[in-house]
Tab-separated table of C-alpha atoms and ligand atoms in Angstrom:
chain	number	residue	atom	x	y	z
A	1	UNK	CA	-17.627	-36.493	3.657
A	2	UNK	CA	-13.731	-36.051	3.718
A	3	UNK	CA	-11.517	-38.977	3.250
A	4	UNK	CA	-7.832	-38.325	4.493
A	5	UNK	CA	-5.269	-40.936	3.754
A	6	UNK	CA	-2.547	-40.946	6.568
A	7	UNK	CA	0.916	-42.304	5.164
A	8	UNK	CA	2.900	-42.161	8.114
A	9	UNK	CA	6.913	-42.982	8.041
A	10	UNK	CA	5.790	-45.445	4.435
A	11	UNK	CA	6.613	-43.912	0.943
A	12	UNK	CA	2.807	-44.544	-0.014
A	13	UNK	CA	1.612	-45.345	-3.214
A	14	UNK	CA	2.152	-43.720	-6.648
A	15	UNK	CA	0.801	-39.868	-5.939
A	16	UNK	CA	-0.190	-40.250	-9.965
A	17	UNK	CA	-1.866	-43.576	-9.850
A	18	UNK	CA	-3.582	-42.566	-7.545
A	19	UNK	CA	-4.832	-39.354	-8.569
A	20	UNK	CA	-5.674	-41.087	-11.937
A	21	UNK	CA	-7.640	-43.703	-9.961
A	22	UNK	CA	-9.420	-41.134	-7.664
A	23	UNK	CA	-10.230	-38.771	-10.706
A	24	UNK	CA	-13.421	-41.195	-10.991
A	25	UNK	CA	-15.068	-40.622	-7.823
A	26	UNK	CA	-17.066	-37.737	-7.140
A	27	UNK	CA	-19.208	-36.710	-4.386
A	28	UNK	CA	-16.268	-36.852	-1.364
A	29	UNK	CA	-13.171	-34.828	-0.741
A	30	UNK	CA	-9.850	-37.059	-0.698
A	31	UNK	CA	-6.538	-35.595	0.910
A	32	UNK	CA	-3.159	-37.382	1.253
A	33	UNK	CA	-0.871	-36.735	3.949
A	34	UNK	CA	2.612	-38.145	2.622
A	35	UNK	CA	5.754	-37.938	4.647
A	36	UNK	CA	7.358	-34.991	3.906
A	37	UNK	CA	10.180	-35.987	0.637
A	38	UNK	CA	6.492	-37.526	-1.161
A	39	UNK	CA	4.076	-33.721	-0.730
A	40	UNK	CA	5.945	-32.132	-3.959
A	41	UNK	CA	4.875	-34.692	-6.280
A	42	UNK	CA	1.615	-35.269	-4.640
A	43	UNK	CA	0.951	-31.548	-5.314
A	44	UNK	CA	2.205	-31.837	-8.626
A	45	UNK	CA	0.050	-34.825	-9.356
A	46	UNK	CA	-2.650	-32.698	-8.538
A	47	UNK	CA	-3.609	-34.253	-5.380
A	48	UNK	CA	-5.332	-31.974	-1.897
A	49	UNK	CA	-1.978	-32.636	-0.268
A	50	UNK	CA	-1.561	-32.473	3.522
A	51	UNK	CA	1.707	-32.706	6.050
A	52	UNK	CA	1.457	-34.659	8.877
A	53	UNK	CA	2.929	-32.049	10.986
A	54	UNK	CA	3.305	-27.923	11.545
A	55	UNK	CA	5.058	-26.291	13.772
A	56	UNK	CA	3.841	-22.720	15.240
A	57	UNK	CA	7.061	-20.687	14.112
A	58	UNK	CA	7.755	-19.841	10.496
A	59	UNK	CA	10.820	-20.110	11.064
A	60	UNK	CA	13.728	-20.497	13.979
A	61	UNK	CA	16.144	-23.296	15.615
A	62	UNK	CA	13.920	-25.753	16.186
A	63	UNK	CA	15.624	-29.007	14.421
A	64	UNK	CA	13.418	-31.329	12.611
A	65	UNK	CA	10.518	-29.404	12.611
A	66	UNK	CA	8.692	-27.091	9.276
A	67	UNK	CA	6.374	-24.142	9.269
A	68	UNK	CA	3.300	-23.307	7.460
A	69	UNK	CA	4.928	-20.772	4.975
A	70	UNK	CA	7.497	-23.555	4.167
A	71	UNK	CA	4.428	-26.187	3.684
A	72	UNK	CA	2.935	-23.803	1.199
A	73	UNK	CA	5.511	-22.828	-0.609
A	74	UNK	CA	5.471	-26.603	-1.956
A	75	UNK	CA	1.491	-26.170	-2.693
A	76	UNK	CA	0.726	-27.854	0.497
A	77	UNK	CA	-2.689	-26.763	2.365
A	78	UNK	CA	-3.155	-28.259	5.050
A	79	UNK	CA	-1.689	-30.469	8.106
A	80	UNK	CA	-2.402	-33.031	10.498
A	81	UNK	CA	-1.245	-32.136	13.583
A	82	UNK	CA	-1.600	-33.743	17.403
A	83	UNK	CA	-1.969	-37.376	16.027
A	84	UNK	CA	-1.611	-39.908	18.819
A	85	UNK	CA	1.872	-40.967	17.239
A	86	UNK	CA	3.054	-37.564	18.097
A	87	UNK	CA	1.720	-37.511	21.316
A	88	UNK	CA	2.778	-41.129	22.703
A	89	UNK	CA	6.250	-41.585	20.717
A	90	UNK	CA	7.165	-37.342	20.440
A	91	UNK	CA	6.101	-36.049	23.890
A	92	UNK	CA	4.058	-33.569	21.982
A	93	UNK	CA	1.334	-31.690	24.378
A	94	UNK	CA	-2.517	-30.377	24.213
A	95	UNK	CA	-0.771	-27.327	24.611
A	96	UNK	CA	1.714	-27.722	21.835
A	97	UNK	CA	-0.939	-28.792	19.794
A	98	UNK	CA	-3.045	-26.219	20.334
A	99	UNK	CA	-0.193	-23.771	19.625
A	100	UNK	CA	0.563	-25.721	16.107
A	101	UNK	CA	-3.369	-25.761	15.024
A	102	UNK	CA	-3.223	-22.459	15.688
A	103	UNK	CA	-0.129	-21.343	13.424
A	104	UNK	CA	-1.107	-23.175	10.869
A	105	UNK	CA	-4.888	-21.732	11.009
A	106	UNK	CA	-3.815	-18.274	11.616
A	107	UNK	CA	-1.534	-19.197	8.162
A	108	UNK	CA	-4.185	-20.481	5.827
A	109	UNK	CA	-3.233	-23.830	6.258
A	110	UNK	CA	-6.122	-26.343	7.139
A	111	UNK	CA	-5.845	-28.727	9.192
A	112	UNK	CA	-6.473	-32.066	10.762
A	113	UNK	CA	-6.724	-31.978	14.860
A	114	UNK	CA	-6.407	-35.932	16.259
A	115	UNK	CA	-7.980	-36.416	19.741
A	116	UNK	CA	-8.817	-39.925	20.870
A	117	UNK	CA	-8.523	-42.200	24.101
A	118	UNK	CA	-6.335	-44.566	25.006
A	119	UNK	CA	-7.276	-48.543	26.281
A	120	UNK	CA	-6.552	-47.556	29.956
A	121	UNK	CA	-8.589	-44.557	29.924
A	122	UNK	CA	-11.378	-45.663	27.989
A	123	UNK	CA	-11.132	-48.838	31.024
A	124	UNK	CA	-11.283	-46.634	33.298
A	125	UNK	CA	-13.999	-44.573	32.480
A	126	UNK	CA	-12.137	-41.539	31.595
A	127	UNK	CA	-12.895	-40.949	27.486
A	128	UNK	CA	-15.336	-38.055	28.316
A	129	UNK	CA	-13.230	-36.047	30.213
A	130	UNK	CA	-10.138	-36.868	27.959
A	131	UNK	CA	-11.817	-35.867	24.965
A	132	UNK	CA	-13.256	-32.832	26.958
A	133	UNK	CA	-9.911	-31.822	27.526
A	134	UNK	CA	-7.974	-32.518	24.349
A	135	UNK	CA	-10.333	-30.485	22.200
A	136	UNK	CA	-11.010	-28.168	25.343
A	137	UNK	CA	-6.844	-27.004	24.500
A	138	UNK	CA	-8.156	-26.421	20.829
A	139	UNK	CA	-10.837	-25.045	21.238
A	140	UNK	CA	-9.691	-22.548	23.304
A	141	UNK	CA	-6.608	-21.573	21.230
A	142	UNK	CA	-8.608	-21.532	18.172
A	143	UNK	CA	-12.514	-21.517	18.366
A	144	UNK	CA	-14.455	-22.925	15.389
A	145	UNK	CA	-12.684	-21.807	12.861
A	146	UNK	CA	-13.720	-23.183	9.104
A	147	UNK	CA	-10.731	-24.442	7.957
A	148	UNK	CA	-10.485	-26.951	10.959
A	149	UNK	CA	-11.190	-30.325	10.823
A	150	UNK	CA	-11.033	-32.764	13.908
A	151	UNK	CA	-10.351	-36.333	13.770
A	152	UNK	CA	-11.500	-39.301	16.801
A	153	UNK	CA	-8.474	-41.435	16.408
A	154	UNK	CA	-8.788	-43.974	19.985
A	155	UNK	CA	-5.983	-45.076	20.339
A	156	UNK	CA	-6.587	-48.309	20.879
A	157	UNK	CA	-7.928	-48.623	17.042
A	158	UNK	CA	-5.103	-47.094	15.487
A	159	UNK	CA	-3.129	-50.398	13.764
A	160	UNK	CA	-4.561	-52.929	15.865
A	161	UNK	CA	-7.007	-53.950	13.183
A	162	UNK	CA	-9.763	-53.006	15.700
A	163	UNK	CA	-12.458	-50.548	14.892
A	164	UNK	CA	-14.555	-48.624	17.110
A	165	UNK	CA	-17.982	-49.735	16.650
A	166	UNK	CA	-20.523	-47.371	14.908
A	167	UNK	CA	-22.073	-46.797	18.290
A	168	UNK	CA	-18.740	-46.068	20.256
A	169	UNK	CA	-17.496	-43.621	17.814
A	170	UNK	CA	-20.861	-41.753	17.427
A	171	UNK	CA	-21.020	-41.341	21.349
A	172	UNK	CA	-17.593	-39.693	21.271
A	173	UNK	CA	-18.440	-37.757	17.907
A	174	UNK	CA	-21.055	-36.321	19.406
A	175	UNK	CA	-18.423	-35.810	23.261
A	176	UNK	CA	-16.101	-33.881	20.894
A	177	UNK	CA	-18.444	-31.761	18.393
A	178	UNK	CA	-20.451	-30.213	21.913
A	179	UNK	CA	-16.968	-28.836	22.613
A	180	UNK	CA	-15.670	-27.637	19.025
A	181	UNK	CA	-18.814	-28.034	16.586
A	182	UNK	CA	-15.917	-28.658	13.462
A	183	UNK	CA	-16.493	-31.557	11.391
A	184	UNK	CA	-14.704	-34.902	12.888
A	185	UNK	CA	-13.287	-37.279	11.062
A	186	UNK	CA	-12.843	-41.282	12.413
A	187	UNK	CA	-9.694	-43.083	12.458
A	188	UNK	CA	-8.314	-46.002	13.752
A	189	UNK	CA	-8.441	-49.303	11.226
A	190	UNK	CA	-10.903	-48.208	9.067
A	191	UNK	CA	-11.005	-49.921	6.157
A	192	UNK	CA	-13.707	-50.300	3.063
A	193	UNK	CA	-15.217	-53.126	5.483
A	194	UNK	CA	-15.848	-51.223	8.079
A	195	UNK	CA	-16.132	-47.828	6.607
A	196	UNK	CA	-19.977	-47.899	5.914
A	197	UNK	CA	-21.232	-47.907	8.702
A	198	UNK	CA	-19.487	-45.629	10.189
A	199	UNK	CA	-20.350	-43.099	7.572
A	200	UNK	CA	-24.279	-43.603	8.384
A	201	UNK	CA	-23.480	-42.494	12.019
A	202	UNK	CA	-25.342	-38.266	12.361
A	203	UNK	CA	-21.559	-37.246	13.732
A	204	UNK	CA	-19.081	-39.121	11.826
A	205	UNK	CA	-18.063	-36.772	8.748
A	206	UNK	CA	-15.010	-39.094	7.182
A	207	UNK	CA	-12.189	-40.632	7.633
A	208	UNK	CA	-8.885	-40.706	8.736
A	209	UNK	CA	-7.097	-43.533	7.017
A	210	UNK	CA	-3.838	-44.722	7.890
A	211	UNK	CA	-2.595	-48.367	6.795
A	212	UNK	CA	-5.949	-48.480	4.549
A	213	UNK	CA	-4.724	-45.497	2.796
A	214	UNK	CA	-1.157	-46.854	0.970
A	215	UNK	CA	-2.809	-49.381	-1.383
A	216	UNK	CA	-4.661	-47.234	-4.197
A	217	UNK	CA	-7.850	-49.230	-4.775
A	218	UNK	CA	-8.635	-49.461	-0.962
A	219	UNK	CA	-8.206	-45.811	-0.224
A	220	UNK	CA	-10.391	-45.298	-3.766
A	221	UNK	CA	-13.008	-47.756	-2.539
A	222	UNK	CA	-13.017	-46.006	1.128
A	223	UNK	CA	-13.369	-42.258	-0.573
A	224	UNK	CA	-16.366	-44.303	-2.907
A	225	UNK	CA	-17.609	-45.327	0.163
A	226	UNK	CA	-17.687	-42.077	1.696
A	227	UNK	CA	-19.370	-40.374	-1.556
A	228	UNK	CA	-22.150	-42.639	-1.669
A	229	UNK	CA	-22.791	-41.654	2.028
A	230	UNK	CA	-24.222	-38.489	0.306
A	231	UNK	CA	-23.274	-35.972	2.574
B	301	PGA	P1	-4.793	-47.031	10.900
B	301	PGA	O1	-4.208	-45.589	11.301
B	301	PGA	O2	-5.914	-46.773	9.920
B	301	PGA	O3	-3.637	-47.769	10.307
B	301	PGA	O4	-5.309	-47.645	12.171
B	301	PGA	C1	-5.041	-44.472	11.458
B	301	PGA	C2	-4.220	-43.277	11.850
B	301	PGA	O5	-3.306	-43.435	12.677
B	301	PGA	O6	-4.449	-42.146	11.369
């Protein structure tokens, strides 16, 4: 089981607190993804320490954006990249996102691939063939390459304080592995309430934790969660 703790545009908590605090569990991998002025001293705290974006140059005129090499340089391994944020507020596309998971893959950086539904397709019938093609644009730019992780983040959940049910995000687990057979993480209001269940689902290997993730003891009782899953 992963965990992933999603900070967004919030400072996050303590990167040393919180390594102290998640120092005692064992058994799950944790990664924070701070914003950008917090990954230096989450590295240096010792923490698996993601961005929440790449882009596919290393370098070039392409205004507040930052490349792999310039992610690693500050210890950083890995990135989120296509997360629905990006997508509804930033225009961002399944090509572009393709092209960043790429990059960053072809760079050694992991990385974190969002896909997920919104309300009015999921209404109208339409999550299959959304997922199909989201991680259809991935899958094709990248195969199943073992440094990529994908993340089922409907829409719909993210914020809203309502979860997809175990059943719901099984069903589209199982949608997105048959087209990219990577490990996929859920997100959208999980919390340590919720969180166990979901981890007993076959297809659901973690977590993708956004407002969950900026209080210490929650995201440490979601990655406890997650270890005692067993898997
Ligand atoms: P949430 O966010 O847990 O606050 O719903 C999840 C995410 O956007 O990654």
């Amino acid at each position: 089981m992963i965990v992933a703790g999603n900070w967004k545009m919030y400072p996050g908590p303590d990167p040393a607190a919180l390594a102290d605090k998640l120092a005692g569990v064992s058994g799950a991998e944790a990664i924070v993804c701070p914003p950008y002025t917090r990954l230096a001293a989450c590295v240096a705290a010792g923490l698996t320490t993601f961005a929440q974006n790449v882009h596919w140059e290393h370098e070039g005129a392409f205004t507040g954006e930052i490349s792999a090499p310039m992610l690693q340089s500050l210890g950083v391994t890995g990135a989120i990249v296509g997360h629905s944020e990006r997508r509804q507020y930033f225009g961002e596309t399944d090509e572009g996102v393709a092209r960043r998971t790429k990059a960053a893959l072809d760079a050694g950086l992991r990385v974190i691939a969002c896909v997920g539904e919104t309300q009015e397709e999921r209404d109208a019938g339409e999550t299959e063939t959304v997922l199909r093609v989201q991680v259809g644009a991935i899958a094709a730019a990248c195969g199943p390459h073992e440094s990529l992780l994908l993340a089922y983040e409907p829409v719909w959940a993210i914020g809203t304080g309502r979860t997809a049910t175990p059943a719901i995000a099984q069903e589209a687990h199982a949608i997105v592995k048959s087209v990219l057979d990577r490990p996929v993480l859920y997100g959208g209001s999980a919390k340590p309430e919720n969180v166990e269940e979901l981890f007993g689902e076959t297809d659901v290997d973690g977590a993708l934790v956004g407002g969950a993730s900026l209080v210490v003891d929650t995201f440490a009782a979601i990655c406890a969660l997650a270890a005692a899953a067993g898997r």
